[in-house]
Amino acid sequence: MDLWGARFKKELNSEVNSFNSCISFDSVFYKEDIQGSIAHVTMLAKQNIIEENDAKVIKETLQNIQKDIETGKLVIDRNAEDIHMFIEGELTKRIGDIGKKLHTARSRNDQVTLDTRLYLRDQIDTLTKALKSLIKTFCYKAKENLETVMPGYTHMQRAQPITFAHHLMAYSEMFLRDLGRLEDTKKRMNVLPLGSCALATTTYPIDRYLVQELLEFDSVSQNSLDAVSDRDYIIELLSNISMIMMHLSRISEEIILWSSWEFKFIELDDAFSTGSSIMPQKKNPDITELIRGKTGRVYGDLMQLLTVMKGLPLAYNKDTQEDKEAVFDALETSFVCINTFVPMLETLKVNKQNMKEAASNGFINATDCADYLTKKGVPFRSSYKITGQLVGYCIDNHKTLETLSLEEYKKASTLFEADIYEAISFENCVKNRKIIGGPSPEIVQEHIKNVLQKIERKD
Ligand code: ARG
């Protein structure tokens, strides 16, 4: 490479060159690289480190380079080592010696982490938008199902009655926390590394605060070795994305179960399911299976970078060039997953009747039966035992708590009256759980309202 030609007697071996190069994937930074260079050169002129006129020429040329890349007039050279070298090389090609002044008081080490921060903070905004539309979809679907009774499960065993709305809104909370984590990560990422140079800053009188302002960073990094060498902000983002995928994978797993013949709680729209090449009757939930599978892939991205970083001495090491593909892959994967999941959730049909039937089998109102006695003065452990015996009796006699006669109830306890049937009706079991966080339709309706407001406040 010409740039360090003075020190070397030979050209770089061509295989090593392509091994060493990352331009095939870091070319996405062209805009951020130019944006960073324009801020840098503005500051250099203001500090009288380079002449105002030279800065003007550099800025105009950089803008033209950007335009030419965007219109396809300038093709990014795949033989360049990286996007930074390519743009600087092109600048020098166009304006000669003036172009050579751009890299004063800067190194690719602070430049690359600057570009990455600029790029990722925008990507976080895009991911935030996608997550918000996902949360809204959960809210809208929940609104339609405030009274849709279904069994709630523990250990995959029918446990207590809830509503489909209550179940869906559990996910809105998870994704809201994911939103919060993205916000936090962006705050920690939004620190200007430029001015750290290769590792030890510079003797030029640069003004880092001016560059911070021009590039809208919240603060400037306080230790140059740290600024050029850590990639914790990328790991944090990868961990956020892994968590988003984990949540998406859990609901995907549920959708897979619910759409099976065994459950039949929901039916996927034809546009969001696939058939089998041999079994004509099949309707497969491929999208949700893929989301579940791709979650593993994103965890891999997180593990990759954690492992790349674990043994690196300070400061910059070329190993960190491996940070980019991992985070690009995780971002791209999460975008497709969310963007496919949203219309799939919007269009899925809810089989309310089957949910209710499932709720009716499995004695999921047994807690309410025990609570009925306890509210009449029986200590809970005794009510629990009486109800347990009633459930055993029902199983032996192929009955349910709803179909037992009052006489049968009275044999278990004389405190049972005709109002027991109301107390154990599934609708009432749900309605009477009016505690914050509970499934009662009025509580869930309020929850939906609050979540939608929270999201709008974040807009
Ligand atoms: N392409 C490099 C990376 O992604 C840029 C920094 C190179 N610095 C160096 N000293 N070789 O990390």
XYZ file of C-alpha atoms and ligand atoms in Angstrom:
471
model
C 0.000 0.000 0.000
C 1.288 3.435 -1.015
C 0.407 4.968 2.313
C 3.160 3.243 4.242
C 5.311 2.605 1.206
C 8.215 4.544 2.699
C 8.882 1.926 5.360
C 8.429 -1.136 3.149
C 10.403 -2.542 0.269
C 7.745 -4.906 -1.055
C 4.065 -4.774 -1.948
C 1.788 -6.729 0.369
C 1.280 -10.321 -0.744
C -2.056 -10.348 -2.593
C -3.553 -13.159 -0.515
C -2.521 -11.425 2.671
C -4.061 -8.283 1.277
C -7.455 -9.867 0.870
C -7.107 -11.628 4.247
C -6.245 -8.343 5.903
C -8.970 -6.340 4.186
C -12.400 -5.679 5.637
C -13.727 -3.427 2.912
C -16.218 -6.056 1.791
C -18.158 -5.378 4.984
C -16.975 -2.058 6.450
C -17.892 -0.149 3.271
C -21.293 0.419 4.925
C -19.471 3.025 7.043
C -18.702 5.307 4.089
C -21.181 7.959 5.218
C -20.075 7.929 8.859
C -16.423 7.971 7.816
C -17.003 11.094 5.728
C -19.159 12.690 8.416
C -16.382 12.107 10.978
C -13.682 13.438 8.638
C -15.654 16.605 7.928
C -16.024 17.307 11.660
C -12.337 16.541 12.212
C -11.158 18.827 9.432
C -13.480 21.628 10.576
C -11.842 21.425 13.986
C -8.299 21.259 12.532
C -8.926 24.542 10.675
C -10.556 26.227 13.660
C -7.496 25.344 15.754
C -5.180 26.631 13.020
C -3.653 23.195 12.610
C -4.448 23.320 8.890
C -5.452 26.281 6.729
C -9.082 27.271 6.420
C -8.949 27.081 2.653
C -7.477 23.571 2.660
C -10.224 22.474 5.045
C -12.808 23.889 2.665
C -11.394 21.977 -0.287
C -11.198 18.759 1.755
C -14.796 19.110 2.933
C -16.165 19.791 -0.541
C -14.246 16.898 -2.000
C -15.420 14.536 0.742
C -19.001 15.591 0.028
C -18.455 14.919 -3.673
C -16.994 11.508 -2.882
C -20.103 10.699 -0.866
C -22.360 11.844 -3.693
C -20.374 9.824 -6.215
C -20.587 6.679 -4.074
C -24.319 7.152 -3.686
C -24.966 7.697 -7.378
C -22.753 4.766 -8.328
C -20.243 7.019 -10.118
C -17.528 5.957 -7.709
C -17.222 2.235 -7.070
C -15.634 1.235 -3.783
C -12.381 -0.579 -4.544
C -12.496 -4.107 -3.124
C -8.687 -4.163 -2.992
C -8.500 -1.358 -0.473
C -7.729 -2.429 3.078
C -10.716 -0.731 4.600
C -13.182 2.106 4.039
C -10.979 4.625 5.848
C -8.017 3.970 3.539
C -10.268 3.992 0.496
C -11.827 7.368 1.202
C -8.551 8.993 2.200
C -6.887 7.500 -0.879
C -9.664 8.801 -3.139
C -9.433 12.243 -1.527
C -5.722 12.407 -2.197
C -6.253 11.149 -5.726
C -8.621 14.064 -6.307
C -6.853 16.952 -4.553
C -3.259 15.771 -4.081
C -1.223 17.184 -1.196
C -4.166 18.978 0.413
C -5.870 15.621 0.881
C -2.818 14.362 2.751
C -3.560 16.847 5.537
C -6.821 15.197 6.620
C -5.182 12.518 8.721
C -3.309 15.019 10.935
C -3.890 14.260 14.621
C -5.929 11.172 13.863
C -5.400 7.434 13.497
C -7.538 4.702 12.033
C -7.739 3.378 15.569
C -9.870 6.236 16.811
C -11.455 6.632 13.379
C -12.846 3.092 13.223
C -14.434 3.181 16.637
C -15.861 6.627 15.822
C -17.459 5.296 12.643
C -18.792 2.246 14.467
C -20.365 4.362 17.202
C -21.963 6.729 14.673
C -23.293 3.819 12.649
C -24.562 1.767 15.572
C -26.332 4.631 17.291
C -28.414 5.044 14.117
C -29.021 1.319 13.963
C -30.232 1.445 17.565
C -32.796 4.056 16.489
C -34.011 1.776 13.704
C -34.178 -1.199 16.052
C -36.067 0.907 18.589
C -38.649 1.768 15.945
C -39.079 -1.885 15.001
C -39.469 -2.889 18.652
C -42.090 -0.223 19.187
C -44.176 -1.499 16.327
C -43.800 -5.010 17.754
C -45.039 -3.861 21.165
C -47.951 -2.007 19.560
C -48.960 -5.170 17.728
C -49.032 -7.092 21.011
C -51.219 -4.327 22.477
C -53.667 -4.291 19.555
C -53.988 -8.077 19.541
C -54.503 -8.038 23.297
C -57.237 -5.394 22.966
C -59.238 -7.820 20.795
C -58.865 -10.587 23.367
C -59.522 -8.997 26.741
C -62.197 -11.576 27.512
C -60.699 -14.568 25.676
C -60.286 -17.070 28.493
C -57.475 -19.589 28.170
C -55.561 -21.796 30.569
C -52.453 -20.294 32.076
C -49.677 -22.868 32.483
C -46.894 -23.717 34.873
C -44.638 -26.696 34.064
C -46.677 -26.848 30.813
C -49.601 -28.090 32.939
C -52.906 -26.229 32.994
C -52.771 -24.098 36.123
C -55.225 -21.198 36.410
C -57.503 -19.327 34.017
C -56.094 -16.214 32.373
C -56.960 -14.408 29.143
C -55.141 -14.373 25.856
C -54.747 -10.613 26.328
C -53.016 -11.142 29.669
C -50.672 -13.673 28.082
C -49.782 -11.410 25.147
C -49.201 -8.420 27.379
C -46.545 -10.363 29.278
C -44.443 -10.053 26.124
C -45.075 -6.329 25.835
C -43.348 -5.943 29.220
C -40.353 -7.989 28.087
C -39.966 -5.954 24.916
C -40.409 -2.701 26.862
C -37.435 -3.687 29.003
C -35.521 -4.484 25.818
C -36.296 -0.952 24.641
C -34.933 0.434 27.890
C -31.757 -1.603 27.524
C -31.232 -0.224 24.016
C -31.636 3.303 25.352
C -29.029 2.632 28.052
C -26.609 1.116 25.571
C -26.961 4.091 23.281
C -26.129 6.428 26.159
C -22.910 4.578 26.953
C -22.040 4.313 23.265
C -22.562 7.995 22.582
C -19.089 9.083 23.686
C -16.598 10.632 21.246
C -13.418 8.549 20.870
C -11.807 10.794 18.215
C -8.746 12.594 19.504
C -7.432 9.418 21.127
C -5.469 8.939 17.899
C -3.452 5.712 17.744
C -3.395 5.207 21.526
C -1.869 8.220 23.292
C -3.663 11.293 21.844
C -1.526 13.950 20.157
C 0.669 16.985 20.670
C -1.484 19.098 18.338
C -3.842 21.484 20.147
C -7.012 19.718 18.989
C -10.416 20.692 20.388
C -12.264 17.490 21.187
C -15.283 19.323 22.572
C -15.874 21.002 19.230
C -15.856 17.629 17.452
C -18.156 16.260 20.150
C -20.609 19.055 19.454
C -20.397 18.724 15.672
C -21.079 14.993 15.821
C -23.666 15.245 18.605
C -21.961 13.073 21.177
C -22.924 13.363 24.850
C -19.335 13.488 26.099
C -15.712 12.805 25.150
C -13.797 9.674 26.146
C -11.540 10.129 29.186
C -8.801 7.629 28.471
C -7.304 7.204 25.030
C -6.160 3.596 25.535
C -9.657 2.571 26.585
C -11.323 4.532 23.794
C -9.399 2.843 20.975
C -9.382 -0.645 22.390
C -12.618 -1.600 24.079
C -15.631 -2.853 22.183
C -17.888 -3.292 25.196
C -20.514 -1.034 23.626
C -20.865 -3.509 20.746
C -21.005 -6.452 23.138
C -23.697 -4.638 25.084
C -25.722 -4.129 21.927
C -25.223 -7.773 20.956
C -26.416 -8.795 24.378
C -29.509 -6.576 23.992
C -30.236 -8.117 20.613
C -29.741 -11.607 22.059
C -32.301 -10.809 24.717
C -34.762 -9.469 22.130
C -34.285 -12.682 20.155
C -34.716 -14.790 23.291
C -38.064 -13.107 23.966
C -39.103 -13.446 20.351
C -38.080 -17.084 20.426
C -40.236 -17.782 23.494
C -43.390 -16.405 21.883
C -42.420 -18.201 18.666
C -42.244 -21.466 20.584
C -45.709 -20.788 21.990
C -47.114 -19.994 18.560
C -45.685 -23.266 17.280
C -47.403 -25.148 20.097
C -50.671 -23.219 19.822
C -50.950 -23.845 16.101
C -50.485 -27.618 16.519
C -53.469 -29.984 16.239
C -52.946 -30.802 19.907
C -53.683 -27.198 20.960
C -55.428 -25.523 18.022
C -55.578 -22.236 19.936
C -54.615 -20.182 16.914
C -54.353 -20.449 13.176
C -51.650 -18.714 11.196
C -52.682 -16.797 8.120
C -51.874 -18.691 4.919
C -49.518 -15.891 3.897
C -47.415 -16.610 6.983
C -47.199 -20.382 6.920
C -45.849 -22.987 4.556
C -46.861 -26.371 3.218
C -45.043 -29.659 2.898
C -43.646 -31.019 -0.346
C -45.057 -34.484 0.411
C -47.846 -34.199 3.009
C -50.745 -32.332 1.448
C -52.490 -31.628 4.755
C -49.552 -29.798 6.353
C -49.531 -26.151 7.364
C -46.230 -25.413 9.024
C -45.190 -22.508 11.249
C -41.828 -22.070 9.488
C -41.458 -18.390 10.344
C -41.600 -18.949 14.067
C -39.307 -21.969 13.803
C -36.788 -19.879 11.890
C -36.953 -17.130 14.487
C -36.316 -19.735 17.177
C -33.382 -21.056 15.144
C -31.926 -17.662 14.341
C -31.834 -16.879 18.047
C -28.984 -19.376 18.280
C -27.212 -17.595 15.488
C -27.411 -14.236 17.308
C -26.152 -15.813 20.545
C -23.230 -17.003 18.402
C -22.525 -13.419 17.331
C -22.423 -12.347 20.974
C -20.140 -15.242 21.929
C -17.863 -14.482 18.986
C -17.100 -10.954 20.088
C -16.857 -11.816 23.777
C -14.272 -14.407 22.823
C -12.391 -12.094 20.449
C -12.024 -9.553 23.253
C -11.136 -11.761 26.193
C -7.380 -11.932 25.727
C -6.552 -8.604 24.117
C -3.857 -6.502 25.738
C -4.204 -2.714 25.528
C -4.513 -0.884 23.272
C -5.644 -1.455 19.665
C -5.212 -4.916 18.142
C -6.302 -5.961 14.684
C -8.446 -8.721 16.198
C -11.144 -6.127 16.791
C -11.711 -5.843 13.065
C -13.749 -9.012 13.708
C -16.330 -6.965 15.634
C -18.202 -5.768 12.576
C -19.599 -8.866 10.904
C -20.923 -10.142 14.230
C -22.903 -7.023 14.992
C -24.057 -6.516 11.387
C -25.341 -10.082 11.315
C -27.159 -9.737 14.632
C -28.772 -6.472 13.562
C -29.861 -7.765 10.194
C -31.205 -10.977 11.727
C -33.212 -9.158 14.372
C -34.661 -6.730 11.820
C -35.967 -9.501 9.548
C -37.262 -11.483 12.489
C -39.172 -8.551 14.002
C -40.423 -7.284 10.675
C -41.771 -10.717 9.724
C -43.171 -11.440 13.149
C -45.283 -8.259 13.297
C -47.592 -8.958 10.314
C -47.718 -12.633 11.285
C -49.042 -11.728 14.744
C -51.417 -9.162 13.285
C -53.029 -11.710 10.985
C -53.154 -14.789 13.194
C -56.667 -16.015 13.979
C -57.524 -16.762 17.576
C -59.645 -19.823 18.203
C -61.494 -18.562 21.285
C -63.706 -21.640 21.541
C -60.777 -24.045 21.736
C -59.023 -21.907 24.299
C -62.132 -21.935 26.431
C -62.550 -25.690 26.071
C -58.965 -26.208 27.147
C -59.673 -23.986 30.135
C -62.652 -26.181 31.047
C -60.576 -29.330 31.356
C -57.867 -29.600 33.917
C -59.488 -28.171 37.046
C -57.846 -24.805 36.611
C -60.527 -23.233 38.830
C -59.537 -25.428 41.819
C -57.678 -22.557 43.520
C -60.850 -20.481 43.255
C -62.862 -23.301 44.801
C -60.444 -23.424 47.738
C -60.495 -19.622 48.018
C -64.318 -19.796 48.195
C -64.114 -21.852 51.385
C -61.324 -19.730 52.826
C -63.396 -16.589 52.323
C -66.015 -18.357 54.484
C -63.552 -18.821 57.320
C -61.819 -22.143 56.546
C -58.005 -21.864 56.861
C -56.452 -22.033 53.378
C -54.556 -25.288 53.929
C -57.825 -27.012 54.975
C -59.724 -25.564 51.983
C -56.857 -26.756 49.786
C -57.249 -30.280 51.144
C -61.057 -30.355 50.750
C -60.746 -29.100 47.154
C -58.024 -31.639 46.431
C -60.385 -34.388 47.566
C -63.149 -32.950 45.368
C -60.786 -32.957 42.362
C -59.910 -36.601 43.104
C -63.608 -37.437 43.290
C -64.223 -35.679 39.945
C -61.390 -37.600 38.265
C -62.744 -40.938 39.555
C -66.272 -40.080 38.413
C -65.459 -38.303 35.140
C -66.813 -34.994 36.352
C -65.561 -31.413 36.579
C -65.920 -28.885 39.394
C -68.582 -27.118 37.306
C -70.683 -30.263 36.826
C -70.644 -31.480 40.460
C -74.059 -31.212 42.129
C -74.512 -29.020 45.179
C -75.155 -32.206 47.160
C -71.790 -33.567 46.176
C -70.236 -30.266 47.198
C -72.024 -30.296 50.529
C -70.701 -33.766 51.255
C -67.223 -32.259 51.126
C -68.164 -29.193 53.187
C -71.495 -27.832 54.382
C -70.226 -24.324 53.721
C -70.728 -24.785 49.972
C -73.823 -22.949 48.700
C -75.311 -22.429 45.237
C -73.041 -19.428 44.650
C -70.044 -21.810 44.328
C -70.842 -22.151 40.621
C -70.462 -18.440 40.114
C -67.241 -18.403 42.130
C -65.646 -21.039 39.923
C -66.949 -19.881 36.532
C -63.911 -19.229 34.357
C -65.035 -15.742 33.429
C -65.357 -14.849 37.124
C -62.060 -16.474 38.040
C -60.477 -14.075 35.572
C -62.638 -11.030 36.337
C -62.054 -11.302 40.068
C -58.290 -11.130 39.734
C -58.279 -7.363 39.759
C -54.866 -6.991 41.296
C -52.344 -4.863 39.375
C -50.566 -7.240 37.037
C -53.518 -9.636 36.963
C -55.714 -10.967 34.133
C -59.007 -9.169 34.833
C -60.115 -7.442 31.609
C -60.291 -4.013 33.245
C -56.750 -4.355 34.616
C -55.345 -5.579 31.295
C -57.173 -2.808 29.444
C -55.513 -0.249 31.705
C -52.161 -1.976 31.191
C -52.545 -1.783 27.411
C -53.347 1.919 27.678
C -50.267 2.544 29.817
C -47.943 0.607 27.534
C -49.178 2.457 24.452
C -48.707 5.755 26.267
C -45.191 4.814 27.319
C -44.272 4.038 23.737
C -45.725 7.283 22.461
C -43.830 9.202 25.118
C -40.633 7.597 23.829
C -41.424 8.734 20.255
N -9.960 -1.879 9.625
C -9.482 -1.686 10.962
C -10.496 -2.226 11.979
O -11.591 -2.488 11.593
C -9.262 -0.220 11.189
C -8.190 0.094 12.158
C -6.886 -0.364 11.655
N -5.804 0.064 12.490
C -4.584 -0.461 12.384
N -3.708 -0.001 13.192
N -4.320 -1.432 11.557
O -10.201 -2.386 13.115
